[in-house]
Short mmCIF file of N, CA and C and ligand atoms in Angstrom, two decimals:
data_model
loop_
_atom_site.label_atom_id
_atom_site.label_comp_id
_atom_site.label_asym_id
_atom_site.label_seq_id
_atom_site.Cartn_x
_atom_site.Cartn_y
_atom_site.Cartn_z
N MET A 1 1.50 -5.82 4.69
CA MET A 1 1.06 -7.03 5.41
C MET A 1 0.04 -6.68 6.46
N LEU A 2 -1.01 -7.48 6.52
CA LEU A 2 -2.08 -7.21 7.50
C LEU A 2 -1.75 -7.94 8.84
N ASN A 3 -1.79 -7.13 9.87
CA ASN A 3 -1.48 -7.65 11.23
C ASN A 3 -2.74 -7.49 12.16
N ALA A 4 -2.90 -8.45 13.06
CA ALA A 4 -3.94 -8.39 14.05
C ALA A 4 -3.34 -7.96 15.43
N TYR A 5 -4.09 -7.11 16.13
CA TYR A 5 -3.65 -6.70 17.45
C TYR A 5 -4.80 -6.67 18.42
N SER A 6 -4.41 -6.79 19.69
CA SER A 6 -5.39 -6.63 20.79
C SER A 6 -5.29 -5.17 21.33
N ARG A 7 -6.41 -4.48 21.31
CA ARG A 7 -6.42 -3.15 21.89
C ARG A 7 -6.05 -3.24 23.37
N ARG A 8 -6.61 -4.24 24.03
CA ARG A 8 -6.44 -4.41 25.46
C ARG A 8 -4.97 -4.74 25.81
N LYS A 9 -4.35 -5.66 25.08
CA LYS A 9 -2.97 -6.10 25.43
C LYS A 9 -1.93 -5.28 24.74
N ASP A 10 -2.18 -4.83 23.51
CA ASP A 10 -1.14 -4.14 22.73
C ASP A 10 -1.43 -2.67 22.52
N GLY A 11 -2.41 -2.13 23.13
CA GLY A 11 -2.85 -0.77 22.87
C GLY A 11 -1.74 0.29 22.86
N ASN A 12 -0.79 0.14 23.79
CA ASN A 12 0.25 1.13 23.90
C ASN A 12 1.48 0.80 22.98
N ALA A 13 1.52 -0.35 22.33
CA ALA A 13 2.60 -0.72 21.59
C ALA A 13 2.78 0.20 20.37
N LEU A 14 3.98 0.52 20.05
CA LEU A 14 4.27 1.39 18.86
C LEU A 14 4.34 0.54 17.63
N LEU A 15 3.66 1.01 16.61
CA LEU A 15 3.67 0.33 15.32
C LEU A 15 4.77 0.96 14.44
N SER A 16 5.09 2.19 14.78
CA SER A 16 6.17 2.93 14.12
C SER A 16 6.61 3.97 15.07
N ARG A 17 7.50 4.89 14.69
CA ARG A 17 7.99 5.93 15.57
C ARG A 17 6.91 6.72 16.28
N SER A 18 5.78 6.97 15.51
CA SER A 18 4.77 7.95 15.95
C SER A 18 3.39 7.40 16.20
N PHE A 19 3.19 6.12 15.90
CA PHE A 19 1.81 5.59 15.93
C PHE A 19 1.68 4.34 16.93
N ARG A 20 0.70 4.38 17.74
CA ARG A 20 0.39 3.32 18.64
C ARG A 20 -0.84 2.55 18.21
N VAL A 21 -0.87 1.24 18.60
CA VAL A 21 -1.95 0.36 18.20
C VAL A 21 -3.34 0.99 18.47
N ARG A 22 -3.50 1.54 19.67
CA ARG A 22 -4.83 2.08 20.07
C ARG A 22 -5.40 3.17 19.12
N GLU A 23 -4.51 3.83 18.41
CA GLU A 23 -4.94 4.93 17.54
C GLU A 23 -5.75 4.36 16.34
N PHE A 24 -5.52 3.10 16.02
CA PHE A 24 -6.18 2.47 14.89
C PHE A 24 -7.40 1.71 15.26
N ALA A 25 -7.68 1.55 16.60
CA ALA A 25 -8.77 0.70 17.09
C ALA A 25 -10.11 1.20 16.62
N CYS A 26 -11.07 0.24 16.44
CA CYS A 26 -12.42 0.65 16.02
C CYS A 26 -13.07 1.51 17.07
N ARG A 27 -13.75 2.55 16.67
CA ARG A 27 -14.37 3.46 17.62
C ARG A 27 -15.53 2.85 18.36
N ASP A 28 -15.93 1.69 18.04
CA ASP A 28 -17.06 1.05 18.79
C ASP A 28 -16.52 0.31 20.04
N GLY A 29 -15.19 0.42 20.31
CA GLY A 29 -14.63 -0.20 21.49
C GLY A 29 -14.27 -1.66 21.41
N SER A 30 -14.47 -2.25 20.26
CA SER A 30 -14.26 -3.72 20.07
C SER A 30 -12.72 -4.08 20.01
N ASP A 31 -12.47 -5.32 20.18
CA ASP A 31 -11.19 -5.89 20.16
C ASP A 31 -11.33 -7.22 19.44
N PRO A 32 -10.48 -7.73 18.62
CA PRO A 32 -9.16 -7.16 18.24
C PRO A 32 -9.36 -6.11 17.10
N LEU A 33 -8.23 -5.68 16.51
CA LEU A 33 -8.18 -4.80 15.41
C LEU A 33 -7.17 -5.26 14.42
N PHE A 34 -7.29 -4.76 13.21
CA PHE A 34 -6.40 -5.13 12.11
C PHE A 34 -5.82 -3.91 11.48
N VAL A 35 -4.49 -3.92 11.27
CA VAL A 35 -3.82 -2.82 10.64
C VAL A 35 -2.78 -3.31 9.63
N ASP A 36 -2.82 -2.74 8.47
CA ASP A 36 -1.88 -3.11 7.40
C ASP A 36 -0.56 -2.27 7.63
N SER A 37 0.57 -2.99 7.59
CA SER A 37 1.82 -2.29 7.89
C SER A 37 2.12 -1.17 6.84
N ALA A 38 1.63 -1.38 5.62
CA ALA A 38 1.81 -0.36 4.58
C ALA A 38 1.09 0.94 4.92
N LEU A 39 -0.08 0.81 5.58
CA LEU A 39 -0.80 2.01 6.03
C LEU A 39 -0.03 2.78 7.07
N VAL A 40 0.55 2.04 8.04
CA VAL A 40 1.37 2.63 9.05
C VAL A 40 2.53 3.41 8.44
N GLN A 41 3.19 2.85 7.49
CA GLN A 41 4.33 3.51 6.83
C GLN A 41 3.87 4.80 6.08
N LEU A 42 2.75 4.66 5.41
CA LEU A 42 2.16 5.85 4.73
C LEU A 42 1.93 7.01 5.67
N LEU A 43 1.31 6.65 6.85
CA LEU A 43 0.97 7.73 7.82
C LEU A 43 2.28 8.26 8.45
N GLN A 44 3.26 7.43 8.64
CA GLN A 44 4.54 7.86 9.22
C GLN A 44 5.19 8.92 8.27
N SER A 45 5.11 8.58 6.94
CA SER A 45 5.66 9.48 5.96
C SER A 45 4.99 10.85 5.96
N ILE A 46 3.71 10.83 6.16
CA ILE A 46 2.94 12.11 6.21
C ILE A 46 3.30 12.85 7.56
N ARG A 47 3.45 12.12 8.63
CA ARG A 47 3.86 12.73 9.90
C ARG A 47 5.20 13.35 9.78
N ASP A 48 6.13 12.65 9.16
CA ASP A 48 7.50 13.20 8.97
C ASP A 48 7.58 14.41 8.12
N HIS A 49 6.75 14.38 7.07
CA HIS A 49 6.80 15.51 6.12
C HIS A 49 6.30 16.76 6.70
N PHE A 50 5.09 16.69 7.46
CA PHE A 50 4.54 17.96 7.95
C PHE A 50 5.03 18.31 9.32
N GLY A 51 5.59 17.35 10.03
CA GLY A 51 6.13 17.64 11.36
C GLY A 51 5.14 17.93 12.44
N VAL A 52 3.91 17.51 12.27
CA VAL A 52 2.86 17.69 13.31
C VAL A 52 2.18 16.32 13.43
N PRO A 53 1.53 16.16 14.59
CA PRO A 53 0.85 14.85 14.81
C PRO A 53 -0.29 14.60 13.80
N VAL A 54 -0.35 13.33 13.43
CA VAL A 54 -1.50 12.93 12.49
C VAL A 54 -2.55 12.43 13.44
N VAL A 55 -3.73 13.05 13.37
CA VAL A 55 -4.89 12.57 14.22
C VAL A 55 -5.70 11.62 13.38
N ILE A 56 -5.82 10.42 13.84
CA ILE A 56 -6.67 9.40 13.14
C ILE A 56 -8.07 9.44 13.70
N THR A 57 -8.99 9.91 12.92
CA THR A 57 -10.39 10.02 13.44
C THR A 57 -11.11 8.74 13.18
N SER A 58 -10.65 7.90 12.26
CA SER A 58 -11.23 6.54 12.06
C SER A 58 -10.22 5.65 11.39
N GLY A 59 -9.90 4.60 12.03
CA GLY A 59 -8.90 3.60 11.46
C GLY A 59 -9.64 2.32 11.07
N TYR A 60 -9.31 1.24 11.83
CA TYR A 60 -9.96 -0.03 11.50
C TYR A 60 -11.50 0.07 11.98
N ARG A 61 -12.34 -0.52 11.14
CA ARG A 61 -13.78 -0.58 11.53
C ARG A 61 -14.30 -2.04 11.39
N THR A 62 -15.05 -2.45 12.37
CA THR A 62 -15.75 -3.69 12.25
C THR A 62 -16.85 -3.46 11.20
N ALA A 63 -17.32 -4.50 10.61
CA ALA A 63 -18.38 -4.38 9.57
C ALA A 63 -19.63 -3.70 10.21
N ALA A 64 -19.95 -4.04 11.44
CA ALA A 64 -21.12 -3.46 12.11
C ALA A 64 -20.88 -1.98 12.34
N HIS A 65 -19.73 -1.56 12.79
CA HIS A 65 -19.47 -0.15 13.03
C HIS A 65 -19.44 0.62 11.70
N ASN A 66 -18.86 0.03 10.64
CA ASN A 66 -18.81 0.63 9.38
C ASN A 66 -20.17 0.95 8.84
N LYS A 67 -21.11 0.01 9.08
CA LYS A 67 -22.50 0.22 8.65
C LYS A 67 -23.12 1.33 9.48
N ALA A 68 -22.85 1.29 10.83
CA ALA A 68 -23.42 2.32 11.69
C ALA A 68 -23.04 3.76 11.33
N VAL A 69 -21.78 3.93 10.85
CA VAL A 69 -21.31 5.24 10.48
C VAL A 69 -21.52 5.58 9.03
N GLY A 70 -22.22 4.73 8.32
CA GLY A 70 -22.61 5.01 6.90
C GLY A 70 -21.42 4.79 5.96
N GLY A 71 -20.50 3.97 6.33
CA GLY A 71 -19.33 3.67 5.46
C GLY A 71 -19.79 2.88 4.24
N ALA A 72 -18.94 2.99 3.20
CA ALA A 72 -19.26 2.21 1.99
C ALA A 72 -19.15 0.73 2.26
N PRO A 73 -20.04 -0.09 1.57
CA PRO A 73 -19.90 -1.53 1.75
C PRO A 73 -18.49 -1.92 1.29
N TYR A 74 -17.91 -2.89 1.98
CA TYR A 74 -16.53 -3.35 1.68
C TYR A 74 -15.55 -2.21 1.81
N SER A 75 -15.79 -1.29 2.70
CA SER A 75 -14.90 -0.16 2.96
C SER A 75 -13.48 -0.66 3.32
N GLN A 76 -12.49 0.11 2.82
CA GLN A 76 -11.10 -0.30 3.07
C GLN A 76 -10.81 -0.25 4.63
N HIS A 77 -11.65 0.53 5.32
CA HIS A 77 -11.45 0.57 6.83
C HIS A 77 -11.66 -0.84 7.41
N CYS A 78 -12.59 -1.56 6.81
CA CYS A 78 -12.86 -2.94 7.35
C CYS A 78 -11.70 -3.90 7.08
N TYR A 79 -10.75 -3.58 6.24
CA TYR A 79 -9.60 -4.45 5.92
C TYR A 79 -8.34 -3.96 6.56
N GLY A 80 -8.45 -2.96 7.47
CA GLY A 80 -7.28 -2.42 8.14
C GLY A 80 -6.34 -1.68 7.20
N ARG A 81 -6.88 -1.22 6.08
CA ARG A 81 -6.00 -0.58 5.08
C ARG A 81 -6.24 0.95 4.95
N ALA A 82 -7.15 1.49 5.83
CA ALA A 82 -7.58 2.88 5.63
C ALA A 82 -7.57 3.68 6.93
N ALA A 83 -7.32 4.97 6.83
CA ALA A 83 -7.45 5.87 7.96
C ALA A 83 -7.96 7.22 7.48
N ASP A 84 -8.90 7.81 8.27
CA ASP A 84 -9.33 9.19 8.10
C ASP A 84 -8.46 10.00 8.98
N ILE A 85 -7.79 11.03 8.36
CA ILE A 85 -6.83 11.78 9.19
C ILE A 85 -7.01 13.23 9.02
N ARG A 86 -6.50 14.00 10.02
CA ARG A 86 -6.38 15.42 9.94
C ARG A 86 -5.13 15.88 10.68
N LEU A 87 -4.53 16.95 10.24
CA LEU A 87 -3.33 17.53 10.83
C LEU A 87 -3.58 18.97 11.17
N ALA A 88 -3.36 19.37 12.40
CA ALA A 88 -3.61 20.77 12.81
C ALA A 88 -2.84 21.70 11.92
N GLY A 89 -3.48 22.65 11.33
CA GLY A 89 -2.86 23.71 10.51
C GLY A 89 -2.52 23.28 9.11
N VAL A 90 -2.92 22.09 8.69
CA VAL A 90 -2.64 21.60 7.32
C VAL A 90 -3.99 21.49 6.62
N PRO A 91 -4.23 22.30 5.57
CA PRO A 91 -5.49 22.25 4.80
C PRO A 91 -5.71 20.88 4.17
N VAL A 92 -6.93 20.49 3.98
CA VAL A 92 -7.31 19.23 3.29
C VAL A 92 -6.59 19.07 1.98
N GLU A 93 -6.60 20.11 1.18
CA GLU A 93 -6.00 20.00 -0.23
C GLU A 93 -4.51 19.78 -0.14
N GLN A 94 -3.87 20.43 0.81
CA GLN A 94 -2.41 20.31 0.96
C GLN A 94 -2.06 18.95 1.43
N LEU A 95 -2.83 18.39 2.32
CA LEU A 95 -2.60 17.01 2.84
C LEU A 95 -2.82 16.03 1.76
N ALA A 96 -3.95 16.17 1.05
CA ALA A 96 -4.27 15.22 -0.08
C ALA A 96 -3.20 15.31 -1.18
N ALA A 97 -2.67 16.52 -1.45
CA ALA A 97 -1.65 16.63 -2.45
C ALA A 97 -0.37 15.91 -2.12
N TYR A 98 -0.06 15.95 -0.85
CA TYR A 98 1.15 15.26 -0.45
C TYR A 98 0.94 13.73 -0.48
N ALA A 99 -0.30 13.32 -0.03
CA ALA A 99 -0.65 11.86 -0.16
C ALA A 99 -0.49 11.40 -1.60
N GLU A 100 -0.87 12.23 -2.54
CA GLU A 100 -0.75 11.88 -3.98
C GLU A 100 0.67 11.48 -4.35
N THR A 101 1.62 12.20 -3.72
CA THR A 101 2.98 11.93 -4.08
C THR A 101 3.44 10.62 -3.52
N LEU A 102 2.84 10.13 -2.45
CA LEU A 102 3.15 8.89 -1.79
C LEU A 102 2.43 7.71 -2.43
N LEU A 103 1.32 8.01 -3.17
CA LEU A 103 0.53 6.94 -3.75
C LEU A 103 0.37 7.11 -5.29
N PRO A 104 1.45 7.22 -5.93
CA PRO A 104 1.32 7.47 -7.40
C PRO A 104 0.69 6.24 -8.11
N GLY A 105 -0.43 6.48 -8.71
CA GLY A 105 -1.10 5.36 -9.47
C GLY A 105 -1.66 4.25 -8.65
N THR A 106 -1.79 4.42 -7.31
CA THR A 106 -2.28 3.37 -6.49
C THR A 106 -3.00 3.96 -5.26
N GLY A 107 -3.62 3.07 -4.44
CA GLY A 107 -4.20 3.51 -3.18
C GLY A 107 -5.43 4.38 -3.38
N GLY A 108 -6.04 4.67 -2.25
CA GLY A 108 -7.26 5.51 -2.21
C GLY A 108 -6.99 6.79 -1.49
N ILE A 109 -7.51 7.88 -2.03
CA ILE A 109 -7.49 9.17 -1.39
C ILE A 109 -8.86 9.86 -1.53
N GLY A 110 -9.49 10.14 -0.42
CA GLY A 110 -10.75 10.87 -0.39
C GLY A 110 -10.60 12.18 0.31
N ARG A 111 -11.06 13.29 -0.39
CA ARG A 111 -10.99 14.63 0.16
C ARG A 111 -12.37 14.92 0.79
N TYR A 112 -12.30 15.35 2.10
CA TYR A 112 -13.56 15.69 2.72
C TYR A 112 -13.33 17.15 3.33
N PRO A 113 -13.47 18.14 2.45
CA PRO A 113 -13.24 19.52 2.91
C PRO A 113 -14.30 19.97 3.97
N ALA A 114 -13.89 20.90 4.82
CA ALA A 114 -14.81 21.45 5.78
C ALA A 114 -15.95 22.14 5.05
N LYS A 115 -17.13 22.02 5.61
CA LYS A 115 -18.27 22.72 5.00
C LYS A 115 -19.34 22.94 6.07
N ALA A 116 -20.50 23.44 5.71
CA ALA A 116 -21.53 23.68 6.64
C ALA A 116 -21.91 22.37 7.30
N GLY A 117 -21.88 22.33 8.66
CA GLY A 117 -22.25 21.08 9.38
C GLY A 117 -21.06 20.14 9.53
N ARG A 118 -19.87 20.55 8.97
CA ARG A 118 -18.63 19.79 9.15
C ARG A 118 -17.53 20.77 9.44
N ALA A 119 -17.30 21.01 10.75
CA ALA A 119 -16.36 22.06 11.18
C ALA A 119 -14.97 21.91 10.65
N ALA A 120 -14.47 20.70 10.70
CA ALA A 120 -13.11 20.38 10.30
C ALA A 120 -13.12 19.36 9.21
N GLY A 121 -12.32 19.55 8.16
CA GLY A 121 -12.24 18.61 7.18
C GLY A 121 -11.30 17.46 7.47
N TRP A 122 -11.24 16.47 6.64
CA TRP A 122 -10.32 15.39 6.79
C TRP A 122 -9.94 14.77 5.44
N VAL A 123 -8.96 13.93 5.49
CA VAL A 123 -8.57 13.20 4.24
C VAL A 123 -8.59 11.66 4.56
N HIS A 124 -9.20 10.93 3.70
CA HIS A 124 -9.17 9.44 3.84
C HIS A 124 -7.98 8.98 2.99
N VAL A 125 -7.17 8.14 3.56
CA VAL A 125 -6.10 7.52 2.76
C VAL A 125 -6.19 6.02 2.96
N ASP A 126 -5.93 5.19 1.90
CA ASP A 126 -5.85 3.78 2.08
C ASP A 126 -4.84 3.20 1.08
N VAL A 127 -4.45 1.95 1.36
CA VAL A 127 -3.33 1.31 0.57
C VAL A 127 -3.89 0.17 -0.26
N ARG A 128 -5.11 0.35 -0.78
CA ARG A 128 -5.67 -0.65 -1.71
C ARG A 128 -4.78 -0.71 -2.99
N PRO A 129 -4.70 -1.83 -3.70
CA PRO A 129 -3.90 -1.88 -4.87
C PRO A 129 -4.40 -1.13 -6.07
N ILE A 130 -5.69 -0.86 -6.19
CA ILE A 130 -6.21 -0.20 -7.38
C ILE A 130 -6.50 1.25 -6.99
N LYS A 131 -5.97 2.13 -7.81
CA LYS A 131 -6.11 3.61 -7.55
C LYS A 131 -7.62 3.99 -7.47
N SER A 132 -7.90 4.80 -6.52
CA SER A 132 -9.23 5.39 -6.36
C SER A 132 -9.16 6.77 -5.75
N ARG A 133 -9.89 7.78 -6.38
CA ARG A 133 -9.90 9.11 -5.83
C ARG A 133 -11.35 9.66 -5.78
N TRP A 134 -11.68 10.38 -4.75
CA TRP A 134 -13.04 10.97 -4.65
C TRP A 134 -13.01 12.17 -3.70
N THR A 135 -14.06 12.96 -3.84
CA THR A 135 -14.34 14.00 -2.89
C THR A 135 -15.65 13.80 -2.21
N GLY A 136 -15.64 13.83 -0.87
CA GLY A 136 -16.92 13.52 -0.15
C GLY A 136 -17.49 14.71 0.53
ZN1 ZN B 201 -12.24 6.67 5.38
#
């Protein structure tokens, strides 16, 4: 279910045991923001499995911010269904492999391994209904 929140009013509110509203807010500083509850549950499962904090580097994006950061048109980030995440000490492939077990035949998983000019890798996860996989 897609929910709307105010960063200003609800920023500190917990969406689950480990995630607060502000962590999903658009990095352009705008308000409000949108978060799908299925995404929160997915991230909580990842958090519980690895036992370390999930750092969300990009959650909800406005259309303007998505364009500014070179996101795909109609990016799942714009629908509150996606998060780019990294976990300290957990390699991209290990994180993506666990996400695969949580999204069998559904959702989106993008692998972004560390490489020259990209010090730390990350994994994109989303809860779209049609399965999608890629490496960026
Ligand atoms: Zn993403």
